[in-house]
Each structure stands twice: as structure tokens, then as C-alpha cells.
Amino acid sequence: MAKVKTKFQCTECGYEAPKWYGKCPGCQSWNSMIEETETVVKTQGRNSPLFDSKDKPLPIIDIDSGQEPRVQTGIGELNRVLGGGIVPGSLVLVGGDPGIGKSTLMLQTSHALTHSGLRVLYVSGEESVKQTKLRADRLGALSPELYVLCETNMERVEEAVDQIQPHFLVIDSIQTVYLPEVTSAPGSVAQVRECTSRFMRIAKGRGIATVLVGHVTKEGAIAGPRMLEHMVDCVLYFEGERHHTYRLLRAVKNRFGSTNEIGIFEMGEDGLREVGNPSELFLSERPLGVAGSTVVASMEGTRPLLVELQALISTTHFPSPRRMATGIDHHRLNLIIAVLEKRMGMFLQTQDAYLNVAGGVRLDEPAVDLAVAVSIASSLRDVPTKPDDVIFGEIGLTGEVRAVSRAEQRVKEAAKLGFKRVILPEKSLKGWKHPRGIQLIGVNTVADALAVALD
């Protein structure tokens, strides 16, 4: 017997409640609760036609653990993030800010896959067929095996899939697709959840690799219920500053590969171009002999990345000094300033501190701490660092410099780009072979690092 059930759910965090709240108890968002009605069907256990289970429990040692077959997308940076290529039957979610290049990336990927003999269906719910064709003309993404459909009705999308029988399916975007039998508006929690469930059955049941493009909230998270990210196999975020040409593709969930890899692209007139040597590109405009500028060796997955850190310390005109950071966590900046004041005796209480990672890159690992401290001290003392130095290391609250992972890869990248000296934690010097032609200086405290870098 069917029973109609009414509930309220938050569009931001997915919190469910039996009654409406003006402010969501889960995420504290105002006016984010919407009403949903659903039909609950009571099943009859094993005799119900809804119960269909043909799989039997197997000993784990008898299960084949062979590698999943992968298809090369034709875009090396995307293959890197996906773990070596896209897996047939996988469901991938791609999110990012408006205008960052999600549709451009998907159209270029679709065109590249057609060169491998695959048939691609690109479903656009936000642009007309002519608009998509204009974008394809600009990108040069024209192929007889690339089919374009402008549709938002889920049932008609399924009909197109039955007709075309594609190997690769793109839905741009999932928030525009709706099911007629669900009474909620397109983009609501119920619609996004049900449509994603349908696409998951299409991907798994027919072996069609499916990519869902998703909108993001003001905070940068993918809009809709959190369940959306749990249902898919892979979640990718397309990041970048609107005023910079560089774009970063980062995996936050991947059932078929690592979540530590990133792909780096450059936005041009003809679309997205892969960046083969990002370190050289990020350092191409670095000024030499300027106080407050240092080069740090960071790791993004298995890829070492050399970027420039810039710090500016100036006398404040406010009752409390300003602390601003672009590219790193500003809480980490406050921590490093506190260590410099307490352990190094630097008087920064009357100084504004501004920190910037050149190129629009965001660095999240603690290995950049030592370079931040050297940049701040260099700007405060107005003493430039040496242009051939690379610095990395984690700073503790007592002023010690802690070891970091993958020191060998960082040093090799610095040597490849022509740097002469690396300042790194003393404990990171052990257990690997040092390359020739570059000087390694191990330090144990922040004081040791400043004495070497600013001598």
C-alpha cells in the first residue's frame, strides 16, 4: 500500500526535519528548508517484485581483483587526476565556480574521446544546441561521433541514450535535469537525488562512463544534498582565480585512483591547454633580488611544484594589524607570525602582514611554513633572499623545523630548474641519495633557517 509522506530538507546540507525551520538546525542557513512529498511503498519481503538479488556472498579470497579497464581521455592532465584514465561504467561529478571552464573541459574531453573510436552524447541543460555548436567551433571540437542534445527531462534523456548507445555521457548540469513524477522544482534536493540515482543505474547497468557537471554554493561546495558526492565514484573540483589563466583540477574522491593528484591547465582563446612543466611557468615572472620573495617546493600528489611566495610587511594604520593571505590558510599565517614573535623576538604587533602565492595556486600542506617565515622576515628586515634558493619545511610551535615527506622529489625538481641551494629540515636529509650540482643545507630551527637564508 502506498503512503504519502511529507518532510522538509535543507538545500545546503541535506538536513531532514518533520517540520519547517526558518534557520536550518544542521548548517545554520536561513530559508534553506524546502518541503518534499514522497510516496512510500510497503514491500512484502522476499516475495516482493522489488526484491531482486542474484548475487551470492563470496569469500573475499575468491573475488577477482584485476585492474579496472581504463580509457585514455586524450588529455594527459585529466588522465593523471582520474588515476590513469576513465573507467567504463563509472559515475564522475565535476564541480566548480561559474565560468571557470567546466563545460569547456567536458567538450574538449568529449572530442578527444571520439578520436579513440568512442561515441559521445553531450546533454546540455543550460545552453541551446546552437550555443554548444558555437563553443565547439571555437574549440575545434567537431566530430561526427559527438552528439549534442539540449534537454532537461530525464525520461527524454534516457530515450536519447537508448537511441544513440553512447560510450561516454556528459550531463551539463545535473541541477537542470528533472523527473516529471517528482513534484519538486529542478535543482531541488529531491530532483538532484533521484536524477543522480537514475544516471547511476545507467552507468552501472550499461557500462557507460557518465560525467555530471554540478553547480557549487557560495562556500565552494557542490550544491545539493551531500548524498550526491557519496553516490558517485569520483568527485573532481575545477579551481582557479577568475583573473588568472591557470586552472587546477583536483580530485577529492576517487574509487579507482588516488585523491592526491592535480591537473594544471591554462585557459586560452582556443580552450584549455595542458601545462606540462608548471614549476617553470609559475616562476617565469619571478623578480630577483627583492625582499619578501622566496621559492617553495610543494607537493601536489606525486608531482613536485615550485612556486613563488611573496610577503609584504608594512606599518599598520589601524588599532589592530591586518593579516591577509592569498593561496594559503590565513590561520596558518597567524600561527607562523606568532612563532616569529615569540621565538625570534620579531615585533610584528604594529605591522600589517600580506602574503600571496603567485600564479593563483593554493598550497595546503604544512611544508610551506618555513618559506612563509623566511618571506616575512625578509620583508620585515628589507633583506632580499638569494635568487637560487629553494626553501621548504614544517614549523612547530616551539620554533623547531620538522621533517616533511618526499624531500627527494622536491630537491630533484629544484635541481632540474637550475637552483643552486635548498634549505630543508635536517631530518629530511636521511634515507635517500643527494643529487649532484645542488647544495643541501639542513636546519633544525627557524633561527637556523633565517641565519642561512638572510645572511
PDB file of C-alpha atoms in Angstrom, residues 52-325:
ATOM      1  CA  ASP A  52      15.827  -8.859  -6.952  1.00  0.00           C
ATOM      2  CA  SER A  53      19.147 -10.167  -5.701  1.00  0.00           C
ATOM      3  CA  LYS A  54      21.059 -12.674  -7.818  1.00  0.00           C
ATOM      4  CA  ASP A  55      24.474 -12.209  -6.243  1.00  0.00           C
ATOM      5  CA  LYS A  56      25.552 -14.606  -3.515  1.00  0.00           C
ATOM      6  CA  PRO A  57      28.100 -13.912  -0.778  1.00  0.00           C
ATOM      7  CA  LEU A  58      31.610 -14.981  -1.807  1.00  0.00           C
ATOM      8  CA  PRO A  59      34.813 -15.451   0.174  1.00  0.00           C
ATOM      9  CA  ILE A  60      36.946 -12.395  -0.374  1.00  0.00           C
ATOM     10  CA  ILE A  61      39.923 -14.517  -1.454  1.00  0.00           C
ATOM     11  CA  ASP A  62      37.846 -15.898  -4.384  1.00  0.00           C
ATOM     12  CA  ILE A  63      36.986 -12.469  -5.799  1.00  0.00           C
ATOM     13  CA  ASP A  64      38.933 -11.386  -8.868  1.00  0.00           C
ATOM     14  CA  SER A  65      40.906  -8.231  -8.039  1.00  0.00           C
ATOM     15  CA  GLY A  66      42.034  -7.437 -11.566  1.00  0.00           C
ATOM     16  CA  GLN A  67      42.587  -3.847 -12.557  1.00  0.00           C
ATOM     17  CA  GLU A  68      39.615  -1.987 -13.968  1.00  0.00           C
ATOM     18  CA  PRO A  69      39.975  -1.332 -17.721  1.00  0.00           C
ATOM     19  CA  ARG A  70      40.573   2.335 -18.461  1.00  0.00           C
ATOM     20  CA  VAL A  71      40.034   4.515 -21.481  1.00  0.00           C
ATOM     21  CA  GLN A  72      42.528   7.281 -22.205  1.00  0.00           C
ATOM     22  CA  THR A  73      40.699  10.593 -22.458  1.00  0.00           C
ATOM     23  CA  GLY A  74      43.302  12.160 -24.748  1.00  0.00           C
ATOM     24  CA  ILE A  75      44.036  14.817 -22.097  1.00  0.00           C
ATOM     25  CA  GLY A  76      47.069  13.859 -20.012  1.00  0.00           C
ATOM     26  CA  GLU A  77      46.276  16.079 -17.028  1.00  0.00           C
ATOM     27  CA  LEU A  78      42.755  14.648 -16.780  1.00  0.00           C
ATOM     28  CA  ASN A  79      44.126  11.100 -17.014  1.00  0.00           C
ATOM     29  CA  ARG A  80      46.506  11.907 -14.148  1.00  0.00           C
ATOM     30  CA  VAL A  81      43.692  13.095 -11.874  1.00  0.00           C
ATOM     31  CA  LEU A  82      41.427  10.160 -12.736  1.00  0.00           C
ATOM     32  CA  GLY A  83      44.206   7.691 -11.955  1.00  0.00           C
ATOM     33  CA  GLY A  84      45.217   6.690 -15.477  1.00  0.00           C
ATOM     34  CA  GLY A  85      42.050   7.229 -17.500  1.00  0.00           C
ATOM     35  CA  ILE A  86      38.303   6.971 -17.180  1.00  0.00           C
ATOM     36  CA  VAL A  87      36.762   3.653 -16.122  1.00  0.00           C
ATOM     37  CA  PRO A  88      33.791   2.402 -18.212  1.00  0.00           C
ATOM     38  CA  GLY A  89      30.635   2.400 -16.112  1.00  0.00           C
ATOM     39  CA  SER A  90      31.961   4.978 -13.647  1.00  0.00           C
ATOM     40  CA  LEU A  91      29.977   7.998 -12.465  1.00  0.00           C
ATOM     41  CA  VAL A  92      32.034  11.188 -12.140  1.00  0.00           C
ATOM     42  CA  LEU A  93      30.948  14.507 -10.632  1.00  0.00           C
ATOM     43  CA  VAL A  94      32.722  17.709 -11.719  1.00  0.00           C
ATOM     44  CA  GLY A  95      32.113  20.931  -9.772  1.00  0.00           C
ATOM     45  CA  GLY A  96      33.465  24.448  -9.954  1.00  0.00           C
ATOM     46  CA  ASP A  97      32.626  28.145  -9.921  1.00  0.00           C
ATOM     47  CA  PRO A  98      30.564  29.626 -12.761  1.00  0.00           C
ATOM     48  CA  GLY A  99      32.686  30.463 -15.789  1.00  0.00           C
ATOM     49  CA  ILE A 100      35.723  28.528 -14.552  1.00  0.00           C
ATOM     50  CA  GLY A 101      35.751  26.236 -17.621  1.00  0.00           C
ATOM     51  CA  LYS A 102      33.780  23.085 -16.700  1.00  0.00           C
ATOM     52  CA  SER A 103      31.794  22.964 -19.939  1.00  0.00           C
ATOM     53  CA  THR A 104      34.913  23.738 -21.960  1.00  0.00           C
ATOM     54  CA  LEU A 105      36.799  20.864 -20.325  1.00  0.00           C
ATOM     55  CA  MET A 106      33.929  18.428 -20.892  1.00  0.00           C
ATOM     56  CA  LEU A 107      33.529  19.407 -24.541  1.00  0.00           C
ATOM     57  CA  GLN A 108      37.259  19.067 -25.199  1.00  0.00           C
ATOM     58  CA  THR A 109      37.271  15.685 -23.423  1.00  0.00           C
ATOM     59  CA  SER A 110      34.276  14.519 -25.455  1.00  0.00           C
ATOM     60  CA  HIS A 111      36.008  15.496 -28.690  1.00  0.00           C
ATOM     61  CA  ALA A 112      39.244  13.752 -27.656  1.00  0.00           C
ATOM     62  CA  LEU A 113      37.358  10.535 -26.851  1.00  0.00           C
ATOM     63  CA  THR A 114      35.820  10.413 -30.322  1.00  0.00           C
ATOM     64  CA  HIS A 115      39.341  10.060 -31.758  1.00  0.00           C
ATOM     65  CA  SER A 116      39.542   6.739 -29.883  1.00  0.00           C
ATOM     66  CA  GLY A 117      36.504   5.447 -31.752  1.00  0.00           C
ATOM     67  CA  LEU A 118      34.026   6.149 -28.937  1.00  0.00           C
ATOM     68  CA  ARG A 119      30.555   7.571 -29.360  1.00  0.00           C
ATOM     69  CA  VAL A 120      29.780  10.513 -27.048  1.00  0.00           C
ATOM     70  CA  LEU A 121      26.457  12.079 -26.063  1.00  0.00           C
ATOM     71  CA  TYR A 122      26.684  15.603 -24.644  1.00  0.00           C
ATOM     72  CA  VAL A 123      23.441  16.683 -22.923  1.00  0.00           C
ATOM     73  CA  SER A 124      23.238  20.397 -22.186  1.00  0.00           C
ATOM     74  CA  GLY A 125      20.504  21.765 -19.968  1.00  0.00           C
ATOM     75  CA  GLU A 126      21.876  25.295 -19.806  1.00  0.00           C
ATOM     76  CA  GLU A 127      22.793  26.051 -23.428  1.00  0.00           C
ATOM     77  CA  SER A 128      20.965  25.559 -26.697  1.00  0.00           C
ATOM     78  CA  VAL A 129      22.310  23.310 -29.438  1.00  0.00           C
ATOM     79  CA  LYS A 130      23.486  26.359 -31.404  1.00  0.00           C
ATOM     80  CA  GLN A 131      25.338  27.760 -28.382  1.00  0.00           C
ATOM     81  CA  THR A 132      27.089  24.431 -27.888  1.00  0.00           C
ATOM     82  CA  LYS A 133      27.984  24.373 -31.600  1.00  0.00           C
ATOM     83  CA  LEU A 134      29.492  27.874 -31.343  1.00  0.00           C
ATOM     84  CA  ARG A 135      31.626  26.715 -28.423  1.00  0.00           C
ATOM     85  CA  ALA A 136      32.676  23.616 -30.359  1.00  0.00           C
ATOM     86  CA  ASP A 137      33.657  25.781 -33.364  1.00  0.00           C
ATOM     87  CA  ARG A 138      35.862  27.909 -31.136  1.00  0.00           C
ATOM     88  CA  LEU A 139      37.486  24.857 -29.538  1.00  0.00           C
ATOM     89  CA  GLY A 140      37.755  22.882 -32.755  1.00  0.00           C
ATOM     90  CA  ALA A 141      35.733  20.074 -31.131  1.00  0.00           C
ATOM     91  CA  LEU A 142      33.899  18.868 -34.234  1.00  0.00           C
ATOM     92  CA  SER A 143      33.379  15.154 -34.805  1.00  0.00           C
ATOM     93  CA  PRO A 144      30.606  13.037 -36.361  1.00  0.00           C
ATOM     94  CA  GLU A 145      30.677  10.773 -33.282  1.00  0.00           C
ATOM     95  CA  LEU A 146      29.900  13.654 -30.891  1.00  0.00           C
ATOM     96  CA  TYR A 147      26.142  14.004 -30.426  1.00  0.00           C
ATOM     97  CA  VAL A 148      24.622  17.059 -28.754  1.00  0.00           C
ATOM     98  CA  LEU A 149      21.198  17.223 -27.091  1.00  0.00           C
ATOM     99  CA  CYS A 150      19.528  20.173 -25.365  1.00  0.00           C
ATOM    100  CA  GLU A 151      17.150  18.548 -22.871  1.00  0.00           C
ATOM    101  CA  THR A 152      16.287  18.664 -19.173  1.00  0.00           C
ATOM    102  CA  ASN A 153      13.619  15.943 -18.977  1.00  0.00           C
ATOM    103  CA  MET A 154      15.191  12.811 -17.502  1.00  0.00           C
ATOM    104  CA  GLU A 155      12.891  10.468 -19.430  1.00  0.00           C
ATOM    105  CA  ARG A 156      13.818  12.033 -22.775  1.00  0.00           C
ATOM    106  CA  VAL A 157      17.493  11.838 -21.866  1.00  0.00           C
ATOM    107  CA  GLU A 158      17.072   8.109 -21.255  1.00  0.00           C
ATOM    108  CA  GLU A 159      15.357   7.776 -24.639  1.00  0.00           C
ATOM    109  CA  ALA A 160      18.317   9.516 -26.294  1.00  0.00           C
ATOM    110  CA  VAL A 161      20.723   7.159 -24.525  1.00  0.00           C
ATOM    111  CA  ASP A 162      18.728   4.175 -25.820  1.00  0.00           C
ATOM    112  CA  GLN A 163      18.814   5.609 -29.333  1.00  0.00           C
ATOM    113  CA  ILE A 164      22.470   6.728 -29.528  1.00  0.00           C
ATOM    114  CA  GLN A 165      24.024   3.967 -27.362  1.00  0.00           C
ATOM    115  CA  PRO A 166      26.977   6.162 -26.344  1.00  0.00           C
ATOM    116  CA  HIS A 167      30.178   5.020 -24.664  1.00  0.00           C
ATOM    117  CA  PHE A 168      30.559   8.337 -22.833  1.00  0.00           C
ATOM    118  CA  LEU A 169      27.768  10.546 -21.455  1.00  0.00           C
ATOM    119  CA  VAL A 170      28.036  14.148 -20.231  1.00  0.00           C
ATOM    120  CA  ILE A 171      25.233  15.881 -18.307  1.00  0.00           C
ATOM    121  CA  ASP A 172      25.697  19.651 -18.064  1.00  0.00           C
ATOM    122  CA  SER A 173      24.391  20.200 -15.477  1.00  0.00           C
ATOM    123  CA  ILE A 174      22.726  17.804 -13.024  1.00  0.00           C
ATOM    124  CA  GLN A 175      20.855  20.693 -11.340  1.00  0.00           C
ATOM    125  CA  THR A 176      18.869  21.339 -14.536  1.00  0.00           C
ATOM    126  CA  VAL A 177      17.598  17.782 -15.056  1.00  0.00           C
ATOM    127  CA  TYR A 178      14.215  16.809 -13.614  1.00  0.00           C
ATOM    128  CA  LEU A 179      11.887  13.836 -13.331  1.00  0.00           C
ATOM    129  CA  PRO A 180       8.244  14.623 -14.190  1.00  0.00           C
ATOM    130  CA  GLU A 181       6.873  12.339 -11.453  1.00  0.00           C
ATOM    131  CA  VAL A 182       8.786  14.239  -8.742  1.00  0.00           C
ATOM    132  CA  THR A 183       6.807  17.335  -7.797  1.00  0.00           C
ATOM    133  CA  SER A 184       9.809  19.412  -6.675  1.00  0.00           C
ATOM    134  CA  ALA A 185      11.405  22.029  -8.935  1.00  0.00           C
ATOM    135  CA  PRO A 186      14.579  21.240 -10.936  1.00  0.00           C
ATOM    136  CA  GLY A 187      17.670  21.666  -8.777  1.00  0.00           C
ATOM    137  CA  SER A 188      15.882  20.767  -5.543  1.00  0.00           C
ATOM    138  CA  VAL A 189      17.196  18.116  -3.205  1.00  0.00           C
ATOM    139  CA  ALA A 190      14.652  15.515  -4.308  1.00  0.00           C
ATOM    140  CA  GLN A 191      15.233  16.105  -8.038  1.00  0.00           C
ATOM    141  CA  VAL A 192      19.022  16.025  -7.789  1.00  0.00           C
ATOM    142  CA  ARG A 193      18.947  12.863  -5.684  1.00  0.00           C
ATOM    143  CA  GLU A 194      16.501  10.966  -7.910  1.00  0.00           C
ATOM    144  CA  CYS A 195      18.105  12.012 -11.206  1.00  0.00           C
ATOM    145  CA  THR A 196      21.572  11.081  -9.944  1.00  0.00           C
ATOM    146  CA  SER A 197      20.208   7.684  -8.925  1.00  0.00           C
ATOM    147  CA  ARG A 198      18.871   7.193 -12.460  1.00  0.00           C
ATOM    148  CA  PHE A 199      22.212   8.137 -14.013  1.00  0.00           C
ATOM    149  CA  MET A 200      23.978   5.776 -11.622  1.00  0.00           C
ATOM    150  CA  ARG A 201      21.818   2.904 -12.871  1.00  0.00           C
ATOM    151  CA  ILE A 202      22.542   3.908 -16.475  1.00  0.00           C
ATOM    152  CA  ALA A 203      26.288   3.997 -15.834  1.00  0.00           C
ATOM    153  CA  LYS A 204      26.490   0.747 -13.883  1.00  0.00           C
ATOM    154  CA  GLY A 205      23.872  -1.193 -15.820  1.00  0.00           C
ATOM    155  CA  ARG A 206      25.041  -0.320 -19.323  1.00  0.00           C
ATOM    156  CA  GLY A 207      28.737   0.325 -18.724  1.00  0.00           C
ATOM    157  CA  ILE A 208      28.538   3.951 -19.895  1.00  0.00           C
ATOM    158  CA  ALA A 209      31.079   6.291 -18.352  1.00  0.00           C
ATOM    159  CA  THR A 210      28.991   9.248 -17.164  1.00  0.00           C
ATOM    160  CA  VAL A 211      30.110  12.704 -16.096  1.00  0.00           C
ATOM    161  CA  LEU A 212      27.774  15.001 -14.170  1.00  0.00           C
ATOM    162  CA  VAL A 213      28.606  18.709 -14.070  1.00  0.00           C
ATOM    163  CA  GLY A 214      27.454  20.259 -10.782  1.00  0.00           C
ATOM    164  CA  HIS A 215      26.905  23.775  -9.519  1.00  0.00           C
ATOM    165  CA  VAL A 216      28.618  24.983  -6.352  1.00  0.00           C
ATOM    166  CA  THR A 217      27.416  27.064  -3.405  1.00  0.00           C
ATOM    167  CA  LYS A 218      28.865  30.385  -2.266  1.00  0.00           C
ATOM    168  CA  GLU A 219      31.249  28.482   0.013  1.00  0.00           C
ATOM    169  CA  GLY A 220      32.566  26.459  -2.952  1.00  0.00           C
ATOM    170  CA  ALA A 221      30.935  23.105  -2.084  1.00  0.00           C
ATOM    171  CA  ILE A 222      28.828  21.248  -4.645  1.00  0.00           C
ATOM    172  CA  ALA A 223      25.199  22.344  -4.383  1.00  0.00           C
ATOM    173  CA  GLY A 224      22.549  19.805  -3.433  1.00  0.00           C
ATOM    174  CA  PRO A 225      22.459  17.036  -0.834  1.00  0.00           C
ATOM    175  CA  ARG A 226      25.705  15.648   0.499  1.00  0.00           C
ATOM    176  CA  MET A 227      24.415  12.271  -0.606  1.00  0.00           C
ATOM    177  CA  LEU A 228      25.260  13.324  -4.181  1.00  0.00           C
ATOM    178  CA  GLU A 229      29.001  13.049  -3.503  1.00  0.00           C
ATOM    179  CA  HIS A 230      28.535   9.693  -1.765  1.00  0.00           C
ATOM    180  CA  MET A 231      26.676   8.190  -4.731  1.00  0.00           C
ATOM    181  CA  VAL A 232      29.260   8.943  -7.409  1.00  0.00           C
ATOM    182  CA  ASP A 233      32.584   7.166  -7.921  1.00  0.00           C
ATOM    183  CA  CYS A 234      34.724  10.255  -8.382  1.00  0.00           C
ATOM    184  CA  VAL A 235      34.390  13.906  -7.327  1.00  0.00           C
ATOM    185  CA  LEU A 236      36.521  16.484  -9.137  1.00  0.00           C
ATOM    186  CA  TYR A 237      36.766  20.191  -8.354  1.00  0.00           C
ATOM    187  CA  PHE A 238      37.812  22.625 -11.070  1.00  0.00           C
ATOM    188  CA  GLU A 239      39.524  25.510  -9.279  1.00  0.00           C
ATOM    189  CA  GLY A 240      41.188  28.759 -10.222  1.00  0.00           C
ATOM    190  CA  GLU A 241      41.013  32.500  -9.893  1.00  0.00           C
ATOM    191  CA  ARG A 242      38.821  34.266 -12.420  1.00  0.00           C
ATOM    192  CA  HIS A 243      41.573  36.833 -13.102  1.00  0.00           C
ATOM    193  CA  HIS A 244      44.283  34.189 -13.641  1.00  0.00           C
ATOM    194  CA  THR A 245      44.696  31.963 -16.674  1.00  0.00           C
ATOM    195  CA  TYR A 246      45.642  28.853 -14.687  1.00  0.00           C
ATOM    196  CA  ARG A 247      43.083  26.232 -13.691  1.00  0.00           C
ATOM    197  CA  LEU A 248      43.567  23.322 -11.286  1.00  0.00           C
ATOM    198  CA  LEU A 249      41.599  20.085 -11.470  1.00  0.00           C
ATOM    199  CA  ARG A 250      41.653  18.383  -8.078  1.00  0.00           C
ATOM    200  CA  ALA A 251      40.166  15.030  -7.012  1.00  0.00           C
ATOM    201  CA  VAL A 252      38.575  14.885  -3.552  1.00  0.00           C
ATOM    202  CA  LYS A 253      37.135  11.393  -4.031  1.00  0.00           C
ATOM    203  CA  ASN A 254      38.205   8.625  -6.394  1.00  0.00           C
ATOM    204  CA  ARG A 255      37.236   4.985  -6.034  1.00  0.00           C
ATOM    205  CA  PHE A 256      39.589   3.981  -8.853  1.00  0.00           C
ATOM    206  CA  GLY A 257      42.694   6.015  -8.006  1.00  0.00           C
ATOM    207  CA  SER A 258      44.453   8.457  -5.731  1.00  0.00           C
ATOM    208  CA  THR A 259      42.923  11.688  -4.453  1.00  0.00           C
ATOM    209  CA  ASN A 260      46.301  13.431  -4.182  1.00  0.00           C
ATOM    210  CA  GLU A 261      46.850  14.235  -7.852  1.00  0.00           C
ATOM    211  CA  ILE A 262      46.047  17.534  -9.550  1.00  0.00           C
ATOM    212  CA  GLY A 263      45.876  18.559 -13.177  1.00  0.00           C
ATOM    213  CA  ILE A 264      47.008  22.015 -14.271  1.00  0.00           C
ATOM    214  CA  PHE A 265      45.572  23.809 -17.292  1.00  0.00           C
ATOM    215  CA  GLU A 266      45.948  27.210 -18.871  1.00  0.00           C
ATOM    216  CA  MET A 267      42.894  28.948 -20.296  1.00  0.00           C
ATOM    217  CA  GLY A 268      43.421  30.376 -23.767  1.00  0.00           C
ATOM    218  CA  GLU A 269      41.364  31.589 -26.688  1.00  0.00           C
ATOM    219  CA  ASP A 270      41.192  28.076 -28.115  1.00  0.00           C
ATOM    220  CA  GLY A 271      40.198  26.464 -24.809  1.00  0.00           C
ATOM    221  CA  LEU A 272      42.147  24.731 -22.082  1.00  0.00           C
ATOM    222  CA  ARG A 273      45.784  23.820 -22.672  1.00  0.00           C
ATOM    223  CA  GLU A 274      47.730  21.358 -20.550  1.00  0.00           C
ATOM    224  CA  VAL A 275      50.649  22.708 -18.542  1.00  0.00           C
ATOM    225  CA  GLY A 276      53.482  20.215 -18.856  1.00  0.00           C
ATOM    226  CA  ASN A 277      56.020  21.997 -16.611  1.00  0.00           C
ATOM    227  CA  PRO A 278      54.012  24.098 -14.132  1.00  0.00           C
ATOM    228  CA  SER A 279      57.005  24.990 -11.936  1.00  0.00           C
ATOM    229  CA  GLU A 280      58.805  26.731 -14.797  1.00  0.00           C
ATOM    230  CA  LEU A 281      55.626  28.539 -15.769  1.00  0.00           C
ATOM    231  CA  PHE A 282      54.842  29.781 -12.255  1.00  0.00           C
ATOM    232  CA  LEU A 283      58.398  31.080 -11.786  1.00  0.00           C
ATOM    233  CA  SER A 284      58.701  32.762 -15.185  1.00  0.00           C
ATOM    234  CA  GLU A 285      57.776  36.230 -13.852  1.00  0.00           C
ATOM    235  CA  ARG A 286      59.602  35.993 -10.520  1.00  0.00           C
ATOM    236  CA  PRO A 287      61.533  39.170  -9.598  1.00  0.00           C
ATOM    237  CA  LEU A 288      65.128  38.660  -8.463  1.00  0.00           C
ATOM    238  CA  GLY A 289      66.780  40.378  -5.523  1.00  0.00           C
ATOM    239  CA  VAL A 290      63.527  41.631  -3.974  1.00  0.00           C
ATOM    240  CA  ALA A 291      62.841  41.417  -0.242  1.00  0.00           C
ATOM    241  CA  GLY A 292      59.919  39.187   0.739  1.00  0.00           C
ATOM    242  CA  SER A 293      60.135  36.824  -2.258  1.00  0.00           C
ATOM    243  CA  THR A 294      61.032  33.158  -1.780  1.00  0.00           C
ATOM    244  CA  VAL A 295      60.608  29.934  -3.755  1.00  0.00           C
ATOM    245  CA  VAL A 296      58.966  26.966  -2.031  1.00  0.00           C
ATOM    246  CA  ALA A 297      58.879  23.325  -3.143  1.00  0.00           C
ATOM    247  CA  SER A 298      55.396  21.946  -2.580  1.00  0.00           C
ATOM    248  CA  MET A 299      53.946  18.540  -3.407  1.00  0.00           C
ATOM    249  CA  GLU A 300      50.626  18.074  -5.173  1.00  0.00           C
ATOM    250  CA  GLY A 301      50.122  14.330  -5.116  1.00  0.00           C
ATOM    251  CA  THR A 302      53.206  12.786  -6.711  1.00  0.00           C
ATOM    252  CA  ARG A 303      54.075  15.985  -8.584  1.00  0.00           C
ATOM    253  CA  PRO A 304      56.580  18.468  -7.093  1.00  0.00           C
ATOM    254  CA  LEU A 305      55.577  22.073  -7.673  1.00  0.00           C
ATOM    255  CA  LEU A 306      57.866  25.091  -7.274  1.00  0.00           C
ATOM    256  CA  VAL A 307      56.016  28.363  -6.756  1.00  0.00           C
ATOM    257  CA  GLU A 308      56.873  31.842  -5.536  1.00  0.00           C
ATOM    258  CA  LEU A 309      55.748  33.158  -2.148  1.00  0.00           C
ATOM    259  CA  GLN A 310      55.552  36.916  -1.688  1.00  0.00           C
ATOM    260  CA  ALA A 311      55.266  38.652   1.687  1.00  0.00           C
ATOM    261  CA  LEU A 312      54.814  42.331   2.427  1.00  0.00           C
ATOM    262  CA  ILE A 313      55.228  43.732   5.939  1.00  0.00           C
ATOM    263  CA  SER A 314      54.274  47.380   6.449  1.00  0.00           C
ATOM    264  CA  THR A 315      53.439  49.628   9.384  1.00  0.00           C
ATOM    265  CA  THR A 316      49.752  49.479  10.247  1.00  0.00           C
ATOM    266  CA  HIS A 317      47.418  52.467  10.444  1.00  0.00           C
ATOM    267  CA  PHE A 318      44.743  50.567  12.335  1.00  0.00           C
ATOM    268  CA  PRO A 319      44.329  49.725  16.044  1.00  0.00           C
ATOM    269  CA  SER A 320      44.941  46.062  15.218  1.00  0.00           C
ATOM    270  CA  PRO A 321      47.237  44.904  12.380  1.00  0.00           C
ATOM    271  CA  ARG A 322      45.785  43.253   9.294  1.00  0.00           C
ATOM    272  CA  ARG A 323      46.631  39.675   8.310  1.00  0.00           C
ATOM    273  CA  MET A 324      45.752  38.757   4.725  1.00  0.00           C
ATOM    274  CA  ALA A 325      46.742  35.634   2.824  1.00  0.00           C
TER     275      ALA A 325
END
